Amino acid sequence: MTMTEMVILAAAALALSVAALWIAGALLPAPRRAPAAPPDHSAATSTFLLRDGALIDTDADEGALPPTQDGTGDDWARLARWLAPRFALPGQPPGGTRRYTAQDPETDPATLEVETGGPRTRLTLRDPRAACPATRHALLAHLQETSRQGAALSRMPMPVWLRDKEGRVTWENAAAAALPPDDRAQLLSATGSARVALDSPPRWFDLASHDDAGGTLVFATDVTPLVRAEKTRRDFVQTLGRSFADLPTGLAVFDRAHRLAMFNPALADLTGLDPVFLSGQPEIFSFFDMLRDRQVMPEPRNYSSWRGQIHAMIDAAHDGQYREVWSLATGRTYRVTGRPHPDGAVAFLIQDISDEVSATRHQRAERDVLLAALDRVDDAIAVLSRDAGLVFCNRRFATLARLDPGAREAGLPLDTVIDTCRARFPDDTIWQGVAARLDADSQPQAMTGQLARDTGPALALSLVPLGPGQVMLTLRRAPPEHPRAALSA
């Protein structure tokens, strides 16, 4: 018999055996089965294994694992937050073995066992009501979160509506239900995001909507205080603008974004800038660039550092320390002052002081001519003031009294001048008389006297009143016959 024939005979025999067993089973009566017992979940557990705070293994379904999108803390902290609705766990794994019951054990028989040994921590969640305790906990936590969110939405102080695809209101919170019918209808008539003004009393609401598969959530935020504050600010700015409209000083106020928020007509007059350009709220660098182009501010020596100079100017103005005098190529002179304003704003004041500078230069020129003329006089002459001390003196007086050369420009206190002269020409009677006449509240009185010197002829002193609190002190060579130290009033 060949091998092929043997395989065929074996297959036929196997088929006959299977058929015989099927026929026998069909003819015999079926045995009775005991009823199925209900599933026993008392031993059902969900286990989480951590090492050094990191989750390394779990038998919970993947869909039941706690969320990881917050990205804060380690896996122990994540599990503690996830289990917090039912179990109060500490911030760190407790030592040894601890067993926790649910926060409401009368209605929730679940337990949690935490076993810590070295770097490993095992959490075992038991719930006799579920085949997978982790899945049931995830469902309960989700339901609790949904209930909490619904309660928060219902108690929100702002009106909230849920509208279906046809625009019908299917739900509203307490704040929306408390609105007067007319206000509610007016808010619901608006489409999309908008600001709605209500009457009696005047109120404003900002509407915002959010679309999802279930419909559209509409939120109405009461912005009445904000609208009134904006109106008050606009009225204040307009009032401020009218107040500064007639001032000769140019005013430029830049807001916290460094854009021109307010200016007065004098700014356009002093700078020559187009009011249309100023009304466009230019950025602060554009403003100063335009001033430089029109030669209304000094040309920078190094243009590459121009923006750095402007930054320094702005910083100094924010600190209230910017104060410069701009001498322009046109011959005009401007005083520019920077001052900080509330909410990060900064203001620049531009004042034309050309006439003041011209008058000061003219006075300085006249003073220089006067001093030059007095320097040609042989007598030593000084003008003293009760308040200002040494107003000026000629070169002869400075030489005799041995005053510092800079004192002619910087001035000296009155006591210093008298003490210096007393040290040079000791005579208490005369210098006390000079001081007494300047200290008096009334008009100073004239006086004369004579000062002796160690070498050379004596000096004749005369004091001539010039006005309230001012005298002219003159020292000249005394005639030979003039009596020494004679004092007369």
Short mmCIF file of C-alpha atoms in Angstrom, two decimals:
data_model
loop_
_atom_site.label_atom_id
_atom_site.label_comp_id
_atom_site.label_asym_id
_atom_site.label_seq_id
_atom_site.Cartn_x
_atom_site.Cartn_y
_atom_site.Cartn_z
CA MET A 1 0.00 0.00 0.00
CA THR A 2 1.39 3.28 -0.95
CA MET A 3 1.79 6.25 1.40
CA THR A 4 -0.93 8.17 -0.41
CA GLU A 5 -3.45 5.42 0.09
CA MET A 6 -2.61 5.22 3.82
CA VAL A 7 -3.31 8.96 4.29
CA ILE A 8 -6.65 8.63 2.50
CA LEU A 9 -7.74 5.70 4.72
CA ALA A 10 -6.76 7.61 7.92
CA ALA A 11 -8.75 10.67 6.89
CA ALA A 12 -11.82 8.55 6.13
CA ALA A 13 -11.61 6.86 9.54
CA LEU A 14 -11.42 10.21 11.34
CA ALA A 15 -14.46 11.49 9.48
CA LEU A 16 -16.52 8.40 10.43
CA SER A 17 -15.56 8.83 14.13
CA VAL A 18 -16.68 12.47 14.23
CA ALA A 19 -19.99 11.60 12.59
CA ALA A 20 -20.68 8.85 15.11
CA LEU A 21 -20.03 11.15 18.05
CA TRP A 22 -22.41 13.81 16.65
CA ILE A 23 -25.20 11.28 16.17
CA ALA A 24 -24.78 9.99 19.72
CA GLY A 25 -24.89 13.47 21.18
CA ALA A 26 -28.03 14.33 19.29
CA LEU A 27 -29.88 11.28 20.54
CA LEU A 28 -28.89 11.53 24.22
CA PRO A 29 -30.84 14.03 26.46
CA ALA A 30 -29.02 17.27 27.28
CA PRO A 31 -27.69 17.59 30.87
CA ARG A 32 -29.27 20.25 33.11
CA ARG A 33 -27.16 23.44 33.62
CA ALA A 34 -27.14 25.36 36.87
CA PRO A 35 -28.30 29.03 36.61
CA ALA A 36 -25.45 31.55 36.12
CA ALA A 37 -24.39 33.30 39.35
CA PRO A 38 -24.23 37.14 39.35
CA PRO A 39 -20.71 38.50 38.80
CA ASP A 40 -18.75 39.08 41.99
CA HIS A 41 -16.88 42.39 41.86
CA SER A 42 -15.74 42.41 45.48
CA ALA A 43 -12.27 41.35 44.40
CA ALA A 44 -12.14 43.67 41.35
CA THR A 45 -9.22 46.09 41.60
CA SER A 46 -7.40 48.69 39.53
CA THR A 47 -3.72 48.98 40.37
CA PHE A 48 -1.23 51.80 39.68
CA LEU A 49 2.48 51.22 40.26
CA LEU A 50 4.84 54.19 40.61
CA ARG A 51 8.57 54.48 41.03
CA ASP A 52 10.03 57.78 42.26
CA GLY A 53 6.69 59.47 41.57
CA ALA A 54 6.47 58.25 37.95
CA LEU A 55 3.75 55.83 36.78
CA ILE A 56 5.47 52.70 35.40
CA ASP A 57 2.60 50.16 35.19
CA THR A 58 -1.19 49.87 35.55
CA ASP A 59 -3.90 47.33 34.74
CA ALA A 60 -6.55 50.02 34.21
CA ASP A 61 -8.08 50.53 30.80
CA GLU A 62 -6.32 53.18 28.76
CA GLY A 63 -9.50 55.22 28.48
CA ALA A 64 -9.82 55.34 32.26
CA LEU A 65 -6.38 56.81 32.94
CA PRO A 66 -6.22 60.30 34.41
CA PRO A 67 -5.56 63.16 31.97
CA THR A 68 -2.00 64.29 31.34
CA GLN A 69 -2.60 67.51 29.45
CA ASP A 70 -2.13 69.81 32.47
CA GLY A 71 1.61 69.00 32.53
CA THR A 72 1.98 70.08 36.18
CA GLY A 73 3.61 67.96 38.89
CA ASP A 74 4.61 64.29 38.78
CA ASP A 75 2.36 61.27 38.25
CA TRP A 76 1.59 61.02 41.99
CA ALA A 77 0.24 64.58 41.95
CA ARG A 78 -1.71 63.79 38.78
CA LEU A 79 -3.29 60.68 40.33
CA ALA A 80 -4.05 62.57 43.55
CA ARG A 81 -5.91 65.28 41.59
CA TRP A 82 -7.77 62.61 39.61
CA LEU A 83 -8.84 60.75 42.75
CA ALA A 84 -9.58 63.92 44.76
CA PRO A 85 -13.37 63.89 44.12
CA ARG A 86 -13.61 60.66 46.20
CA PHE A 87 -10.35 60.31 48.19
CA ALA A 88 -8.30 62.93 50.05
CA LEU A 89 -4.66 62.07 49.39
CA PRO A 90 -1.61 63.95 50.73
CA GLY A 91 0.76 65.89 48.53
CA GLN A 92 3.41 63.13 48.77
CA PRO A 93 3.03 59.33 49.02
CA PRO A 94 2.56 58.35 52.69
CA GLY A 95 5.00 55.91 54.24
CA GLY A 96 4.04 52.28 54.81
CA THR A 97 0.52 51.12 54.00
CA ARG A 98 -2.49 53.42 54.28
CA ARG A 99 -6.11 52.65 53.53
CA TYR A 100 -8.51 55.41 52.48
CA THR A 101 -12.30 55.24 52.33
CA ALA A 102 -14.45 57.30 50.02
CA GLN A 103 -15.44 60.75 51.26
CA ASP A 104 -19.09 59.60 51.33
CA PRO A 105 -18.82 56.01 52.57
CA GLU A 106 -22.59 55.65 53.11
CA THR A 107 -23.23 55.82 49.37
CA ASP A 108 -19.80 54.93 48.04
CA PRO A 109 -18.19 51.66 49.27
CA ALA A 110 -14.98 52.12 47.28
CA THR A 111 -11.62 52.03 49.05
CA LEU A 112 -8.08 52.96 48.09
CA GLU A 113 -4.96 51.33 49.47
CA VAL A 114 -1.58 53.06 49.17
CA GLU A 115 1.50 50.99 49.88
CA THR A 116 4.90 52.70 49.83
CA GLY A 117 8.20 50.91 50.14
CA GLY A 118 11.39 52.70 49.14
CA PRO A 119 11.01 54.36 45.75
CA ARG A 120 7.97 52.24 44.80
CA THR A 121 4.36 53.15 45.52
CA ARG A 122 1.37 50.94 44.71
CA LEU A 123 -2.20 52.30 44.62
CA THR A 124 -4.99 49.71 44.66
CA LEU A 125 -8.52 50.96 43.95
CA ARG A 126 -11.36 48.59 44.99
CA ASP A 127 -15.00 49.13 44.10
CA PRO A 128 -17.51 46.26 44.62
CA ARG A 129 -19.90 47.99 42.23
CA ALA A 130 -17.70 47.77 39.16
CA ALA A 131 -15.73 45.20 37.20
CA CYS A 132 -13.13 47.90 36.50
CA PRO A 133 -12.94 50.37 39.43
CA ALA A 134 -10.79 52.81 37.42
CA THR A 135 -13.38 53.01 34.62
CA ARG A 136 -16.20 53.65 37.10
CA HIS A 137 -14.12 56.28 38.91
CA ALA A 138 -13.38 58.07 35.61
CA LEU A 139 -17.12 58.11 34.83
CA LEU A 140 -18.02 59.41 38.29
CA ALA A 141 -15.31 62.10 38.11
CA HIS A 142 -16.57 63.17 34.68
CA LEU A 143 -20.18 63.35 35.90
CA GLN A 144 -19.12 65.35 38.95
CA GLU A 145 -17.10 67.77 36.80
CA THR A 146 -20.00 68.16 34.40
CA SER A 147 -22.40 68.82 37.29
CA ARG A 148 -20.01 71.36 38.78
CA GLN A 149 -19.61 73.16 35.46
CA GLY A 150 -23.38 73.21 34.97
CA ALA A 151 -23.88 74.66 38.45
CA ALA A 152 -21.23 77.31 37.81
CA LEU A 153 -22.82 78.23 34.49
CA SER A 154 -26.24 78.51 36.12
CA ARG A 155 -24.91 80.77 38.89
CA MET A 156 -22.81 83.04 36.65
CA PRO A 157 -23.69 86.72 37.21
CA MET A 158 -23.74 87.33 33.45
CA PRO A 159 -26.71 86.19 31.32
CA VAL A 160 -26.05 83.00 29.31
CA TRP A 161 -28.30 81.33 26.72
CA LEU A 162 -28.07 78.09 24.74
CA ARG A 163 -29.69 78.28 21.32
CA ASP A 164 -30.29 75.43 18.89
CA LYS A 165 -29.53 75.44 15.19
CA GLU A 166 -32.80 77.27 14.45
CA GLY A 167 -31.99 79.99 16.99
CA ARG A 168 -34.51 78.89 19.62
CA VAL A 169 -33.48 79.28 23.25
CA THR A 170 -33.27 75.81 24.79
CA TRP A 171 -31.68 76.82 28.11
CA GLU A 172 -30.81 79.97 30.04
CA ASN A 173 -29.18 80.62 33.40
CA ALA A 174 -30.66 82.52 36.34
CA ALA A 175 -29.12 85.86 35.35
CA ALA A 176 -30.69 85.63 31.89
CA ALA A 177 -34.09 84.68 33.31
CA ALA A 178 -33.97 87.68 35.68
CA LEU A 179 -33.70 90.20 32.82
CA PRO A 180 -36.74 92.30 32.00
CA PRO A 181 -38.55 90.86 28.96
CA ASP A 182 -37.77 93.87 26.74
CA ASP A 183 -34.05 93.77 27.59
CA ARG A 184 -33.96 90.01 27.04
CA ALA A 185 -35.62 90.32 23.64
CA GLN A 186 -33.27 93.13 22.57
CA LEU A 187 -30.18 91.12 23.56
CA LEU A 188 -31.42 87.99 21.83
CA SER A 189 -32.20 89.95 18.65
CA ALA A 190 -28.50 90.80 18.18
CA THR A 191 -26.48 88.52 15.94
CA GLY A 192 -22.89 87.50 16.51
CA SER A 193 -20.56 89.45 18.74
CA ALA A 194 -21.76 93.02 19.25
CA ARG A 195 -22.27 95.77 21.81
CA VAL A 196 -25.92 96.35 22.60
CA ALA A 197 -27.22 99.51 24.29
CA LEU A 198 -30.30 99.19 26.47
CA ASP A 199 -32.57 101.99 27.65
CA SER A 200 -34.21 102.92 30.95
CA PRO A 201 -31.85 102.81 32.62
CA PRO A 202 -29.06 103.13 30.04
CA ARG A 203 -26.88 100.02 30.06
CA TRP A 204 -24.45 98.38 27.65
CA PHE A 205 -23.74 94.67 27.09
CA ASP A 206 -21.02 92.99 25.06
CA LEU A 207 -22.30 89.80 23.42
CA ALA A 208 -20.01 86.86 22.67
CA SER A 209 -21.09 83.55 21.13
CA HIS A 210 -19.54 80.09 20.91
CA ASP A 211 -20.76 77.50 18.39
CA ASP A 212 -20.53 73.74 18.85
CA ALA A 213 -22.40 70.64 17.69
CA GLY A 214 -25.16 71.14 20.27
CA GLY A 215 -25.94 74.73 19.31
CA THR A 216 -24.66 78.18 20.27
CA LEU A 217 -23.77 79.52 23.70
CA VAL A 218 -24.40 83.26 24.00
CA PHE A 219 -22.74 85.28 26.79
CA ALA A 220 -23.82 88.84 27.67
CA THR A 221 -21.31 90.86 29.71
CA ASP A 222 -22.46 94.07 31.38
CA VAL A 223 -19.88 96.70 30.35
CA THR A 224 -21.80 99.72 31.61
CA PRO A 225 -19.02 100.82 34.04
CA LEU A 226 -16.45 100.49 31.26
CA VAL A 227 -18.51 102.50 28.78
CA ARG A 228 -19.12 105.23 31.34
CA ALA A 229 -15.41 105.32 32.23
CA GLU A 230 -14.48 105.63 28.54
CA LYS A 231 -16.99 108.46 28.12
CA THR A 232 -15.63 110.20 31.22
CA ARG A 233 -12.10 109.85 29.86
CA ARG A 234 -13.11 111.25 26.47
CA ASP A 235 -14.90 114.18 28.12
CA PHE A 236 -11.85 114.82 30.29
CA VAL A 237 -9.53 114.73 27.29
CA GLN A 238 -11.79 117.13 25.40
CA THR A 239 -11.96 119.46 28.40
CA LEU A 240 -8.21 119.24 28.81
CA GLY A 241 -7.75 119.94 25.12
CA ARG A 242 -9.96 123.03 25.33
CA SER A 243 -8.03 124.18 28.40
CA PHE A 244 -4.71 123.90 26.56
CA ALA A 245 -6.06 125.26 23.28
CA ASP A 246 -5.14 128.87 24.10
CA LEU A 247 -1.80 128.18 25.77
CA PRO A 248 1.31 129.35 23.91
CA THR A 249 3.17 126.23 25.07
CA GLY A 250 2.99 123.24 22.72
CA LEU A 251 1.66 120.07 24.31
CA ALA A 252 2.11 116.52 23.00
CA VAL A 253 0.78 113.61 25.08
CA PHE A 254 1.74 110.07 24.01
CA ASP A 255 -0.17 107.09 25.40
CA ARG A 256 1.35 103.90 26.80
CA ALA A 257 1.66 102.56 23.22
CA HIS A 258 3.75 105.67 22.39
CA ARG A 259 1.19 107.09 19.98
CA LEU A 260 0.17 110.76 20.01
CA ALA A 261 -3.06 110.85 22.01
CA MET A 262 -3.53 114.60 22.44
CA PHE A 263 -2.02 117.87 21.23
CA ASN A 264 -2.95 121.53 21.23
CA PRO A 265 -2.85 124.11 18.40
CA ALA A 266 0.34 125.67 19.77
CA LEU A 267 2.21 122.43 19.00
CA ALA A 268 1.39 122.77 15.31
CA ASP A 269 2.30 126.48 15.38
CA LEU A 270 5.68 125.93 17.06
CA THR A 271 6.73 122.85 15.08
CA GLY A 272 5.15 123.61 11.74
CA LEU A 273 3.74 120.07 11.62
CA ASP A 274 0.55 119.50 9.65
CA PRO A 275 -2.47 119.15 11.98
CA VAL A 276 -3.68 116.32 9.72
CA PHE A 277 -0.44 114.45 10.46
CA LEU A 278 -0.84 115.09 14.19
CA SER A 279 -4.50 114.02 14.13
CA GLY A 280 -3.42 110.68 12.67
CA GLN A 281 -1.87 109.77 16.03
CA PRO A 282 1.68 109.23 14.77
CA GLU A 283 4.06 106.99 16.68
CA ILE A 284 6.55 108.85 18.87
CA PHE A 285 9.56 108.04 16.66
CA SER A 286 7.72 109.28 13.57
CA PHE A 287 6.87 112.46 15.46
CA PHE A 288 10.49 113.22 16.37
CA ASP A 289 11.72 112.14 12.94
CA MET A 290 9.38 114.73 11.43
CA LEU A 291 10.68 117.37 13.85
CA ARG A 292 14.24 116.55 12.81
CA ASP A 293 13.34 116.73 9.11
CA ARG A 294 11.83 120.18 9.65
CA GLN A 295 14.86 121.32 11.70
CA VAL A 296 12.64 121.88 14.73
CA MET A 297 15.09 119.97 16.91
CA PRO A 298 18.89 119.87 16.88
CA GLU A 299 20.37 117.67 14.15
CA PRO A 300 22.00 114.60 15.70
CA ARG A 301 25.75 114.33 15.22
CA ASN A 302 25.50 110.59 14.63
CA TYR A 303 22.33 109.55 12.83
CA SER A 304 22.95 105.84 13.55
CA SER A 305 22.45 106.52 17.27
CA TRP A 306 19.34 108.63 16.64
CA ARG A 307 16.81 106.08 17.90
CA GLY A 308 18.96 105.43 20.96
CA GLN A 309 18.84 109.14 21.77
CA ILE A 310 15.05 109.14 21.40
CA HIS A 311 14.80 106.10 23.68
CA ALA A 312 16.93 107.90 26.27
CA MET A 313 14.70 110.98 25.94
CA ILE A 314 11.55 108.89 26.49
CA ASP A 315 13.05 107.09 29.49
CA ALA A 316 14.10 110.40 31.03
CA ALA A 317 10.61 111.83 30.43
CA HIS A 318 9.02 108.81 32.13
CA ASP A 319 11.24 109.55 35.14
CA GLY A 320 10.31 113.23 35.01
CA GLN A 321 13.95 114.25 34.44
CA TYR A 322 13.97 115.39 30.81
CA ARG A 323 14.58 119.11 30.40
CA GLU A 324 16.58 120.44 27.48
CA VAL A 325 17.03 123.68 25.56
CA TRP A 326 17.01 123.31 21.78
CA SER A 327 18.89 126.00 19.88
CA LEU A 328 17.61 125.72 16.32
CA ALA A 329 19.26 126.63 13.05
CA THR A 330 16.46 129.14 12.46
CA GLY A 331 17.65 131.19 15.44
CA ARG A 332 14.72 130.19 17.62
CA THR A 333 15.24 128.60 21.04
CA TYR A 334 12.84 126.05 22.52
CA ARG A 335 12.69 124.67 26.04
CA VAL A 336 11.48 121.04 25.94
CA THR A 337 10.28 119.31 29.10
CA GLY A 338 9.23 115.67 29.48
CA ARG A 339 6.80 114.64 32.19
CA PRO A 340 5.29 111.23 33.10
CA HIS A 341 1.52 110.76 32.88
CA PRO A 342 -0.71 108.05 34.41
CA ASP A 343 -0.97 104.59 32.87
CA GLY A 344 2.44 104.71 31.20
CA ALA A 345 1.77 107.83 29.13
CA VAL A 346 4.32 110.61 28.67
CA ALA A 347 3.91 114.29 27.80
CA PHE A 348 6.29 116.75 26.16
CA LEU A 349 5.97 120.51 26.58
CA ILE A 350 7.59 122.73 23.94
CA GLN A 351 7.99 126.39 24.88
CA ASP A 352 9.43 129.13 22.72
CA ILE A 353 11.91 131.00 24.92
CA SER A 354 13.62 132.92 22.12
CA ASP A 355 12.58 136.31 23.54
CA GLU A 356 13.62 135.25 27.03
CA VAL A 357 17.00 134.07 25.77
CA SER A 358 17.42 137.25 23.75
CA ALA A 359 16.58 139.39 26.78
CA THR A 360 18.96 137.37 28.95
CA ARG A 361 21.73 137.77 26.41
CA HIS A 362 21.03 141.50 26.20
CA GLN A 363 21.14 141.82 29.99
CA ARG A 364 24.34 139.81 30.11
CA ALA A 365 25.86 142.05 27.46
CA GLU A 366 24.85 145.17 29.41
CA ARG A 367 26.26 143.65 32.58
CA ASP A 368 29.52 142.85 30.82
CA VAL A 369 29.74 146.45 29.57
CA LEU A 370 29.01 147.77 33.06
CA LEU A 371 31.64 145.53 34.65
CA ALA A 372 34.14 146.48 31.98
CA ALA A 373 33.47 150.18 32.71
CA LEU A 374 33.74 149.66 36.48
CA ASP A 375 37.00 147.77 36.00
CA ARG A 376 38.42 150.99 34.52
CA VAL A 377 37.59 152.94 37.71
CA ASP A 378 40.34 153.33 40.32
CA ASP A 379 37.87 153.02 43.19
CA ALA A 380 36.97 149.56 44.52
CA ILE A 381 33.21 149.12 44.07
CA ALA A 382 30.89 146.28 45.18
CA VAL A 383 27.10 146.04 45.18
CA LEU A 384 25.78 144.10 48.19
CA SER A 385 22.31 142.72 48.77
CA ARG A 386 20.63 141.66 51.98
CA ASP A 387 19.32 138.49 50.24
CA ALA A 388 21.72 137.84 47.36
CA GLY A 389 25.01 138.79 49.06
CA LEU A 390 27.61 139.97 46.53
CA VAL A 391 25.71 141.06 43.41
CA PHE A 392 28.86 142.13 41.55
CA CYS A 393 32.12 143.94 42.11
CA ASN A 394 34.84 145.38 39.91
CA ARG A 395 38.36 144.01 39.57
CA ARG A 396 39.81 146.62 41.97
CA PHE A 397 37.50 145.52 44.82
CA ALA A 398 38.24 141.81 44.21
CA THR A 399 41.97 142.56 44.33
CA LEU A 400 41.79 144.64 47.52
CA ALA A 401 39.55 142.17 49.35
CA ARG A 402 41.45 139.22 47.86
CA LEU A 403 38.25 137.55 46.70
CA ASP A 404 38.22 134.45 44.58
CA PRO A 405 38.03 135.54 40.89
CA GLY A 406 35.05 133.25 40.36
CA ALA A 407 33.10 135.10 43.05
CA ARG A 408 32.44 137.91 40.58
CA GLU A 409 30.23 135.54 38.56
CA ALA A 410 29.09 132.98 41.14
CA GLY A 411 28.43 135.45 43.95
CA LEU A 412 29.10 135.11 47.68
CA PRO A 413 26.85 135.17 50.77
CA LEU A 414 26.76 138.53 52.55
CA ASP A 415 28.35 137.15 55.74
CA THR A 416 31.23 135.71 53.73
CA VAL A 417 31.89 139.02 51.99
CA ILE A 418 31.91 140.99 55.28
CA ASP A 419 34.08 138.39 57.06
CA THR A 420 36.55 138.43 54.16
CA CYS A 421 36.76 142.22 54.23
CA ARG A 422 37.12 142.25 58.05
CA ALA A 423 40.01 139.80 57.80
CA ARG A 424 41.66 141.99 55.17
CA PHE A 425 41.00 145.29 56.96
CA PRO A 426 40.44 144.62 60.69
CA ASP A 427 38.02 147.19 62.04
CA ASP A 428 35.06 145.72 63.90
CA THR A 429 33.31 149.07 64.30
CA ILE A 430 33.05 149.74 60.57
CA TRP A 431 32.13 146.20 59.45
CA GLN A 432 29.58 145.85 62.22
CA GLY A 433 28.04 149.09 60.99
CA VAL A 434 27.89 147.78 57.38
CA ALA A 435 26.25 144.54 58.54
CA ALA A 436 23.77 146.40 60.78
CA ARG A 437 22.63 148.64 57.93
CA LEU A 438 22.02 145.65 55.62
CA ASP A 439 20.32 143.58 58.32
CA ALA A 440 17.77 146.30 59.04
CA ASP A 441 14.30 145.78 57.58
CA SER A 442 14.01 149.43 56.65
CA GLN A 443 15.86 151.29 53.92
CA PRO A 444 19.64 151.04 54.50
CA GLN A 445 21.31 154.29 55.66
CA ALA A 446 24.44 155.80 54.19
CA MET A 447 27.67 155.70 56.16
CA THR A 448 31.32 156.64 55.77
CA GLY A 449 34.47 155.51 57.49
CA GLN A 450 38.21 155.01 57.13
CA LEU A 451 40.18 151.76 57.07
CA ALA A 452 43.83 151.61 57.99
CA ARG A 453 46.26 149.38 56.14
CA ASP A 454 49.58 147.90 57.23
CA THR A 455 51.22 149.31 54.13
CA GLY A 456 50.12 152.20 52.01
CA PRO A 457 47.62 154.96 52.68
CA ALA A 458 44.33 154.40 54.48
CA LEU A 459 41.13 153.69 52.56
CA ALA A 460 37.99 155.77 52.74
CA LEU A 461 34.83 153.64 52.92
CA SER A 462 31.42 154.87 51.82
CA LEU A 463 28.09 153.03 51.85
CA VAL A 464 25.36 154.35 49.50
CA PRO A 465 21.80 152.91 49.52
CA LEU A 466 20.60 151.71 46.10
CA GLY A 467 17.17 150.42 47.04
CA PRO A 468 15.44 148.11 49.51
CA GLY A 469 18.08 145.79 50.91
CA GLN A 470 20.86 146.87 48.50
CA VAL A 471 23.88 149.17 48.93
CA MET A 472 26.98 150.15 46.99
CA LEU A 473 30.22 149.79 48.96
CA THR A 474 33.11 151.95 47.74
CA LEU A 475 36.76 151.90 48.87
CA ARG A 476 39.12 154.63 47.68
CA ARG A 477 42.45 156.10 48.79
CA ALA A 478 41.78 158.48 51.69
CA PRO A 479 43.12 162.05 51.59
CA PRO A 480 46.12 162.54 53.94
CA GLU A 481 44.20 164.87 56.21
CA HIS A 482 41.20 162.58 56.62
CA PRO A 483 40.90 161.52 60.30
CA ARG A 484 41.36 157.81 60.91
CA ALA A 485 38.35 155.66 61.76
CA ALA A 486 35.86 158.52 61.66
CA LEU A 487 32.35 157.17 61.48
CA SER A 488 29.27 159.20 60.60
CA ALA A 489 25.71 158.31 59.74
#
